[in-house]
Coordinates of C-alpha atoms and ligand atoms in Angstrom, one line a residue:
M234 CA 17.7 -20.9 -28.6
I235 CA 15.4 -19.8 -25.5
K236 CA 16.3 -15.9 -23.9
I237 CA 15.2 -15.3 -20.7
N238 CA 13.9 -11.4 -19.9
E239 CA 17.5 -10.2 -18.9
N240 CA 15.9 -7.3 -17.0
Y241 CA 15.4 -9.7 -14.3
L242 CA 18.9 -10.4 -14.1
K243 CA 19.3 -6.5 -13.0
L244 CA 17.0 -6.8 -10.3
P245 CA 19.4 -6.5 -6.8
G246 CA 18.4 -9.4 -4.5
S247 CA 15.7 -8.0 -1.8
Y248 CA 16.9 -8.6 1.1
L249 CA 15.1 -6.7 3.3
F250 CA 13.1 -9.0 4.9
S251 CA 15.1 -12.0 5.0
T252 CA 17.7 -9.8 6.7
I253 CA 15.6 -8.8 9.3
A254 CA 14.0 -12.7 9.5
K255 CA 17.7 -13.6 10.1
K256 CA 19.2 -11.4 12.8
V257 CA 15.8 -11.9 14.6
N258 CA 16.3 -15.7 14.4
E259 CA 20.0 -15.4 15.2
Y260 CA 19.4 -12.9 18.5
G261 CA 16.8 -15.4 19.5
A262 CA 18.6 -18.9 19.6
A263 CA 21.5 -16.8 21.0
H264 CA 19.1 -15.6 23.9
P265 CA 16.4 -18.0 24.1
D266 CA 15.1 -16.2 27.3
K267 CA 14.2 -12.7 26.0
K268 CA 10.8 -12.5 24.6
I269 CA 11.1 -10.4 21.3
I270 CA 8.2 -8.2 20.0
R271 CA 7.8 -7.8 16.4
L272 CA 6.2 -4.5 15.5
G273 CA 8.0 -4.4 12.2
I274 CA 5.0 -6.2 10.7
G275 CA 2.8 -5.1 7.5
D276 CA 0.5 -7.8 7.7
V277 CA -2.7 -7.9 9.8
T278 CA -3.4 -9.7 12.7
R279 CA -6.9 -9.8 13.1
P280 CA -9.7 -12.5 12.0
L281 CA -12.0 -11.4 9.8
P282 CA -15.4 -9.3 10.4
K283 CA -18.2 -11.4 11.4
A284 CA -20.4 -10.1 8.5
V285 CA -17.7 -11.4 6.0
I286 CA -17.0 -14.4 7.6
E287 CA -21.3 -15.0 7.4
A288 CA -21.7 -14.2 3.7
M289 CA -18.3 -16.4 2.9
H290 CA -20.3 -19.8 4.5
K291 CA -23.6 -18.9 2.4
A292 CA -21.6 -18.6 -0.5
V293 CA -19.7 -21.9 0.1
D294 CA -22.6 -23.3 0.3
E295 CA -24.2 -21.8 -2.9
M296 CA -21.3 -23.6 -4.2
A297 CA -22.8 -26.7 -2.6
D298 CA -26.0 -26.9 -4.5
A299 CA -25.8 -27.4 -8.6
A300 CA -28.8 -25.1 -8.3
T301 CA -26.6 -22.2 -7.1
F302 CA -23.4 -23.3 -7.9
R303 CA -21.1 -20.7 -10.0
G304 CA -18.4 -21.4 -12.2
Y305 CA -16.0 -18.6 -14.1
G306 CA -17.6 -15.3 -13.1
P307 CA -17.1 -12.0 -15.3
E308 CA -13.6 -11.1 -15.0
Q309 CA -14.2 -7.6 -13.8
G310 CA -15.8 -9.0 -11.3
Y311 CA -19.9 -9.3 -10.4
D312 CA -22.0 -6.9 -10.4
F313 CA -22.9 -6.9 -6.6
L314 CA -19.7 -6.2 -5.6
R315 CA -19.2 -3.1 -8.5
N316 CA -22.1 -1.6 -7.2
A317 CA -21.0 -1.9 -3.8
I318 CA -17.7 -0.3 -4.4
A319 CA -19.3 2.5 -6.8
E320 CA -22.1 3.3 -4.0
N321 CA -20.4 3.1 -0.8
D322 CA -16.4 4.3 -2.0
Y323 CA -17.6 7.1 -4.5
K324 CA -21.2 8.1 -4.7
A325 CA -21.2 8.2 -1.1
R326 CA -17.7 10.4 -1.6
G327 CA -19.7 12.7 -4.3
V328 CA -17.4 11.0 -6.9
D329 CA -19.6 10.1 -9.6
I330 CA -18.4 6.4 -10.7
S331 CA -20.1 3.9 -12.6
P332 CA -19.8 -0.1 -12.1
E333 CA -18.2 -0.5 -15.5
E334 CA -15.0 1.8 -14.7
I335 CA -14.3 -0.6 -11.4
F336 CA -12.2 -4.1 -12.4
V337 CA -12.1 -6.4 -9.4
S338 CA -8.7 -8.3 -8.8
D339 CA -7.1 -10.1 -6.1
G340 CA -5.4 -7.2 -4.7
A341 CA -3.8 -3.9 -5.4
K342 CA -0.1 -5.4 -5.1
S343 CA -1.2 -7.3 -8.3
D344 CA -2.7 -4.2 -10.4
C345 CA 0.2 -2.0 -9.4
G346 CA 2.5 -4.3 -11.0
N347 CA 0.3 -5.1 -14.0
I348 CA -0.7 -1.8 -14.9
G349 CA 2.4 -1.4 -16.8
D350 CA 1.3 -3.7 -19.2
I351 CA -0.7 -1.4 -20.9
F352 CA 2.0 1.5 -21.0
G353 CA 5.3 2.0 -23.4
V354 CA 8.3 0.6 -22.2
D355 CA 10.1 4.2 -22.9
N356 CA 7.3 6.3 -20.5
V357 CA 9.6 8.1 -17.7
V358 CA 8.5 6.9 -14.4
A359 CA 8.3 8.8 -11.4
V360 CA 8.4 6.9 -7.8
C361 CA 8.6 8.3 -4.2
D362 CA 11.6 8.1 -2.1
P363 CA 11.3 6.0 0.0
V364 CA 8.6 3.5 -1.4
Y365 CA 6.5 0.4 -1.4
P366 CA 9.1 -1.7 -3.5
V367 CA 6.4 -3.0 -5.9
Y368 CA 6.4 0.0 -8.0
V369 CA 10.1 0.2 -8.7
D370 CA 10.8 -3.2 -9.5
T371 CA 8.0 -4.1 -11.5
N372 CA 9.2 -1.0 -13.7
A373 CA 12.4 -2.8 -13.6
M374 CA 11.3 -6.1 -14.7
A375 CA 9.8 -4.3 -17.8
G376 CA 12.6 -2.9 -18.4
R377 CA 11.8 0.8 -17.8
A378 CA 13.7 1.6 -15.1
G379 CA 17.3 1.4 -16.8
D380 CA 20.2 0.0 -14.7
Y381 CA 20.3 -0.4 -10.9
D382 CA 23.4 1.6 -9.5
P383 CA 24.5 0.2 -6.3
K384 CA 26.2 2.6 -5.2
T385 CA 23.3 5.4 -5.2
E386 CA 20.7 2.2 -4.5
T387 CA 18.8 4.0 -7.1
W388 CA 17.5 2.9 -11.1
T389 CA 19.4 5.3 -13.7
N390 CA 16.1 6.1 -15.6
L391 CA 13.5 6.5 -12.8
V392 CA 12.9 9.6 -11.5
Y393 CA 13.2 9.8 -7.5
M394 CA 11.0 12.3 -5.3
P395 CA 12.4 12.6 -2.0
C396 CA 10.1 12.7 0.8
L397 CA 11.8 14.0 3.2
E398 CA 11.4 15.6 6.8
E399 CA 11.6 19.5 5.9
N400 CA 8.4 19.0 3.4
G401 CA 6.6 16.8 5.6
F402 CA 7.7 13.7 4.0
M403 CA 5.5 14.4 0.6
P404 CA 7.4 14.5 -2.7
Q405 CA 7.9 17.9 -4.0
L406 CA 7.2 17.8 -8.2
P407 CA 10.0 16.4 -10.1
E408 CA 12.6 18.5 -12.6
R409 CA 12.5 16.1 -15.6
T410 CA 8.8 15.5 -16.3
P411 CA 7.7 12.1 -16.1
D412 CA 4.9 10.4 -17.9
I413 CA 3.9 8.0 -15.2
I414 CA 3.5 9.1 -11.8
Y415 CA 3.2 6.8 -8.7
L416 CA 1.6 8.2 -5.2
C417 CA 0.5 6.4 -2.2
F418 CA -1.5 8.5 0.8
P419 CA -2.0 7.4 3.2
N420 CA 1.8 6.3 2.7
N421 CA 3.4 3.2 3.3
P422 CA 6.3 3.4 4.8
S423 CA 5.9 7.3 6.0
G424 CA 2.6 7.1 7.4
A425 CA 2.1 10.8 5.4
A426 CA -1.3 11.5 4.2
I427 CA -2.0 14.2 1.3
G428 CA -4.5 16.9 1.6
Y429 CA -7.1 18.6 -1.2
E430 CA -4.7 21.4 -2.1
E431 CA -1.6 19.0 -2.2
L432 CA -3.3 16.6 -4.3
R433 CA -5.1 19.0 -6.7
K434 CA -1.3 20.5 -7.5
W435 CA -0.3 16.9 -8.7
V436 CA -3.3 16.4 -10.7
E437 CA -2.9 19.9 -12.1
Y438 CA 0.5 19.1 -12.8
A439 CA -0.2 15.9 -14.6
R440 CA -2.5 17.2 -17.0
A441 CA -0.5 20.0 -18.1
N442 CA 2.5 17.4 -18.7
G443 CA 0.4 14.8 -20.3
A444 CA 1.6 12.3 -17.6
V445 CA -0.7 9.8 -15.9
I446 CA -0.9 9.2 -11.8
L447 CA -1.1 5.8 -10.4
Y448 CA -2.8 6.6 -7.2
D449 CA -2.7 3.7 -4.7
A450 CA -5.3 4.2 -1.9
A451 CA -4.4 1.3 -0.2
Y452 CA -4.7 2.9 3.5
E453 CA -7.6 5.1 3.0
A454 CA -9.8 3.7 5.6
Y455 CA -7.4 4.9 8.3
I456 CA -7.8 8.3 7.2
T457 CA -9.0 10.5 10.5
E458 CA -8.6 13.9 9.3
N459 CA -10.5 15.7 6.6
L460 CA -8.3 14.4 4.1
P461 CA -9.4 12.8 0.6
H462 CA -10.0 9.4 0.1
S463 CA -10.0 9.1 -3.5
I464 CA -7.7 11.1 -5.8
F465 CA -11.2 11.3 -7.9
E466 CA -12.4 13.3 -5.1
I467 CA -10.0 16.4 -7.2
E468 CA -11.6 17.6 -10.1
G469 CA -9.8 16.6 -13.3
A470 CA -8.6 13.8 -12.1
K471 CA -10.7 11.5 -14.0
E472 CA -8.4 12.5 -17.3
C473 CA -5.5 11.7 -15.3
A474 CA -5.4 9.1 -12.7
I475 CA -5.9 5.2 -12.0
E476 CA -6.8 4.2 -8.6
F477 CA -6.0 1.1 -6.5
R478 CA -7.9 -0.1 -3.7
S479 CA -7.9 -3.1 -1.2
F480 CA -9.5 -4.8 1.2
S481 CA -6.1 -6.4 2.9
K482 CA -6.0 -3.4 5.3
N483 CA -9.6 -2.5 6.0
A484 CA -11.0 -5.6 6.3
G485 CA -7.9 -8.0 7.1
F486 CA -7.9 -9.5 3.4
T487 CA -4.4 -10.0 3.2
G488 CA -5.1 -13.9 3.2
T489 CA -8.1 -13.8 1.2
R490 CA -7.3 -11.4 -1.6
C491 CA -9.6 -9.1 -2.9
G492 CA -9.0 -5.6 -4.7
F493 CA -9.9 -3.3 -7.4
T494 CA -8.6 -0.8 -9.6
L495 CA -10.7 2.0 -10.8
I496 CA -9.9 3.8 -14.2
P497 CA -12.3 6.1 -15.4
K498 CA -14.2 6.4 -18.9
E499 CA -12.6 9.8 -19.2
L500 CA -8.9 8.7 -19.3
E501 CA -7.3 8.4 -23.1
V502 CA -3.9 8.2 -24.1
N503 CA -3.4 9.7 -28.0
G504 CA -7.3 8.9 -28.2
V505 CA -6.9 5.5 -26.9
S506 CA -8.9 5.0 -23.9
V507 CA -7.0 3.1 -20.8
A508 CA -9.9 1.4 -19.7
S509 CA -10.2 -0.3 -22.9
L510 CA -6.9 -1.4 -22.8
W511 CA -7.0 -2.4 -19.2
N512 CA -10.4 -4.3 -19.9
R513 CA -8.4 -6.3 -22.7
R514 CA -5.5 -7.4 -20.6
H515 CA -7.5 -8.2 -17.5
T516 CA -10.2 -10.4 -19.1
T517 CA -7.0 -12.2 -21.1
K518 CA -4.7 -12.8 -17.9
F519 CA -6.8 -13.1 -15.4
N520 CA -10.0 -15.4 -14.4
G521 CA -12.0 -13.3 -11.7
V522 CA -11.4 -13.4 -7.9
P523 CA -13.5 -16.5 -6.4
Y524 CA -16.9 -15.7 -5.8
I525 CA -16.8 -16.8 -2.2
V526 CA -14.4 -13.9 -1.5
Q527 CA -16.3 -11.2 -3.7
R528 CA -19.3 -12.2 -1.5
G529 CA -17.0 -11.4 1.3
A530 CA -16.0 -8.3 0.2
E531 CA -19.6 -7.2 -0.8
A532 CA -20.3 -7.8 3.0
V533 CA -17.7 -5.5 4.1
Y534 CA -20.2 -2.7 2.7
S535 CA -23.1 -3.9 5.0
P536 CA -24.4 -1.9 7.6
E537 CA -22.7 -4.5 10.3
G538 CA -19.5 -4.9 8.1
K539 CA -19.1 -1.1 8.0
A540 CA -18.8 -1.2 11.9
Q541 CA -17.2 -4.3 12.3
V542 CA -14.3 -2.7 9.7
R543 CA -14.3 0.5 11.8
E544 CA -13.4 -1.3 14.9
L545 CA -10.6 -3.2 13.3
V546 CA -9.2 -0.3 11.6
D547 CA -9.9 1.7 15.0
F548 CA -7.7 -1.5 16.8
Y549 CA -5.0 -0.6 14.9
M550 CA -4.9 2.4 15.1
N551 CA -5.0 3.0 18.7
N552 CA -1.8 0.9 18.7
A553 CA -0.3 3.5 16.5
R554 CA -1.6 5.9 18.7
V555 CA 0.2 4.0 21.5
I556 CA 3.5 4.0 19.7
R557 CA 3.6 7.3 18.2
E558 CA 3.0 9.1 21.4
G559 CA 5.3 6.5 23.4
L560 CA 8.2 7.6 21.1
A561 CA 7.5 11.2 21.5
Q562 CA 7.6 10.5 25.4
A563 CA 11.1 8.9 24.9
G564 CA 12.1 11.9 22.6
F565 CA 12.1 10.5 19.6
S566 CA 11.0 12.3 16.9
V567 CA 8.1 10.9 15.3
S568 CA 5.6 11.3 12.0
G569 CA 2.4 9.4 10.8
G570 CA 0.4 7.0 13.0
V571 CA -2.5 9.6 12.6
N572 CA -4.1 8.8 9.4
S573 CA -1.8 5.6 8.9
P574 CA -1.0 2.3 10.9
Y575 CA 2.7 3.2 10.1
V576 CA 4.5 5.3 12.5
W577 CA 7.6 6.7 10.9
M578 CA 10.5 7.9 13.5
K579 CA 13.9 9.3 13.5
V580 CA 16.7 7.6 14.6
P581 CA 18.9 8.8 17.2
E582 CA 21.6 11.5 15.7
G583 CA 24.8 9.2 13.9
M584 CA 23.1 6.0 13.9
T585 CA 22.2 4.4 10.7
S586 CA 18.8 2.7 10.3
W587 CA 20.4 -0.6 10.4
D588 CA 22.6 0.4 13.3
F589 CA 19.1 1.2 15.4
F590 CA 17.5 -2.3 14.2
D591 CA 20.6 -4.1 16.2
E592 CA 20.2 -1.4 19.2
L593 CA 16.3 -2.0 19.4
L594 CA 16.7 -5.8 19.2
D595 CA 19.3 -5.8 21.3
R596 CA 18.2 -3.7 24.1
A597 CA 14.5 -3.7 24.2
N598 CA 14.2 -7.1 22.3
V599 CA 11.6 -5.0 19.8
V600 CA 11.4 -5.7 15.9
G601 CA 10.7 -2.6 13.3
T602 CA 11.8 -2.2 9.6
P603 CA 15.1 0.1 9.1
G604 CA 13.7 3.0 6.8
S605 CA 17.0 2.6 4.2
G606 CA 14.7 -0.6 3.1
F607 CA 12.7 1.4 1.3
G608 CA 15.2 3.9 -0.7
P609 CA 18.2 6.0 0.2
S610 CA 15.9 8.4 1.4
G611 CA 14.8 6.4 4.5
E612 CA 18.3 6.2 5.8
G613 CA 17.7 7.6 9.1
Y614 CA 14.3 6.3 9.8
F615 CA 12.5 3.6 11.0
R616 CA 9.5 2.2 10.6
L617 CA 6.7 0.7 13.6
T618 CA 3.4 -0.5 12.8
G619 CA 0.2 -0.6 14.3
F620 CA -0.9 -4.4 13.2
G621 CA 0.3 -6.3 16.4
S622 CA -1.7 -7.2 19.3
A623 CA -2.6 -3.9 21.9
E624 CA -0.5 -6.1 25.3
A625 CA 2.6 -6.7 23.1
T626 CA 2.3 -2.7 21.8
I627 CA 1.7 -1.6 25.0
E628 CA 5.1 -3.5 26.4
A629 CA 7.2 -2.9 23.4
I630 CA 6.9 1.0 23.8
E631 CA 7.5 0.7 27.5
R632 CA 10.6 -1.2 26.9
I633 CA 11.8 1.5 24.7
K634 CA 10.9 4.2 26.8
N635 CA 12.8 2.6 29.7
V636 CA 15.6 1.9 27.4
F637 CA 16.0 5.2 25.4
G638 CA 14.1 7.7 27.5
K639 CA 15.7 10.9 29.0
Ligands
PLP57 C1 -0.5 -3.6 1.8 C2 -0.7 -3.0 0.5 C3 -1.0 -3.2 -0.8 C4 -2.4 -4.2 -0.8 O1 -1.7 -5.2 -1.1 P1 -3.0 -6.5 -1.7 O2 -2.2 -6.9 -2.7 O3 -4.1 -5.7 -1.9 O4 -3.2 -7.2 -0.3 C5 -0.8 -2.3 -1.5 N1 -0.3 -0.8 -1.6 C6 0.7 -0.9 -0.6 C7 1.3 0.4 -0.6 C8 0.7 -1.7 0.1 O5 1.8 -1.2 1.8

């Protein structure tokens, strides 16, 4: 008789964003006169850059003509896009990557989740705490996480690397040696970014322990300081790392869907090329990103596209600055918001993340995301994002200053 994948039964319900929506709806219904401002949003709000739109329109026209129509493309992505990525994201930073090492996909979320297919179930997985939930839940689905303990809100087989204030919200090398290490910089949710020295430490650790680092660089476009944009800027990383990138947060592709994964040809596990395994998986289970979307992604690398993407990123980063500076003026302890659209604030003494959520909604009519929703070490923290409109962001921060300012 048919059996289900029982690992799915172990997953706790994901209540974070549904609980937030429910609380906000209830508050809105009870106080119809209040204007609620949402700064909890993890999605971009500005339209696609003009260069992207023009490239996509042109591609649509090509699809309308038998002479230029395209059906199935290469599963790994068209050469025009893989070449543009290799040139602009890597060679321009001194990283020698060949287009064959780049696998274009429908986004970093899929790839971060699917990459586990090519690794054994008995690998020990390490994640940051707090963390982007995709890494945790997909490993639980694969049977790699053990059992969920509702008391500690952790999985029995995962190695958690707490990212605490005393360490600048950076993970520390774990006591139990993992085989797979997820790192995300600049980080969602904390907004923390990693420097060259610190990242070198992780690369050396992975190489010394025969581990692989899964590096999520979805927010690299938000880096403003002198920090690595790619893990492959670190010597030796090609032997121990895979990198995930996305057009979602830089160019506004959250609804358009395009990203890529870079697996260097040097990366081998027990003499097996990891890229060849991923190629086998990708070509079997995925049939390519739409031609129209890949032409849009290519335009991100044109001179106009680059300028327009910079404008978008600057827009969100200005919001993040307004949030960070305003909260600091109101007496809060804040981090992030410098190399990331996310601002991570400490909630007032004696409150939980959810207490603060309720208080902020009730007194300032502002919505954010409780840090505890990203893992136990997020308790006592709160995430606000720069993805809102400029006017709403300014108004929200004025309200917070009025309510909480000293
Ligand atoms: C938004 C985000 C992504 C990007 O996901 P896409 O599927 O490419 O839209 C990846 N990782 C993190 C941590 C994110 O916050």
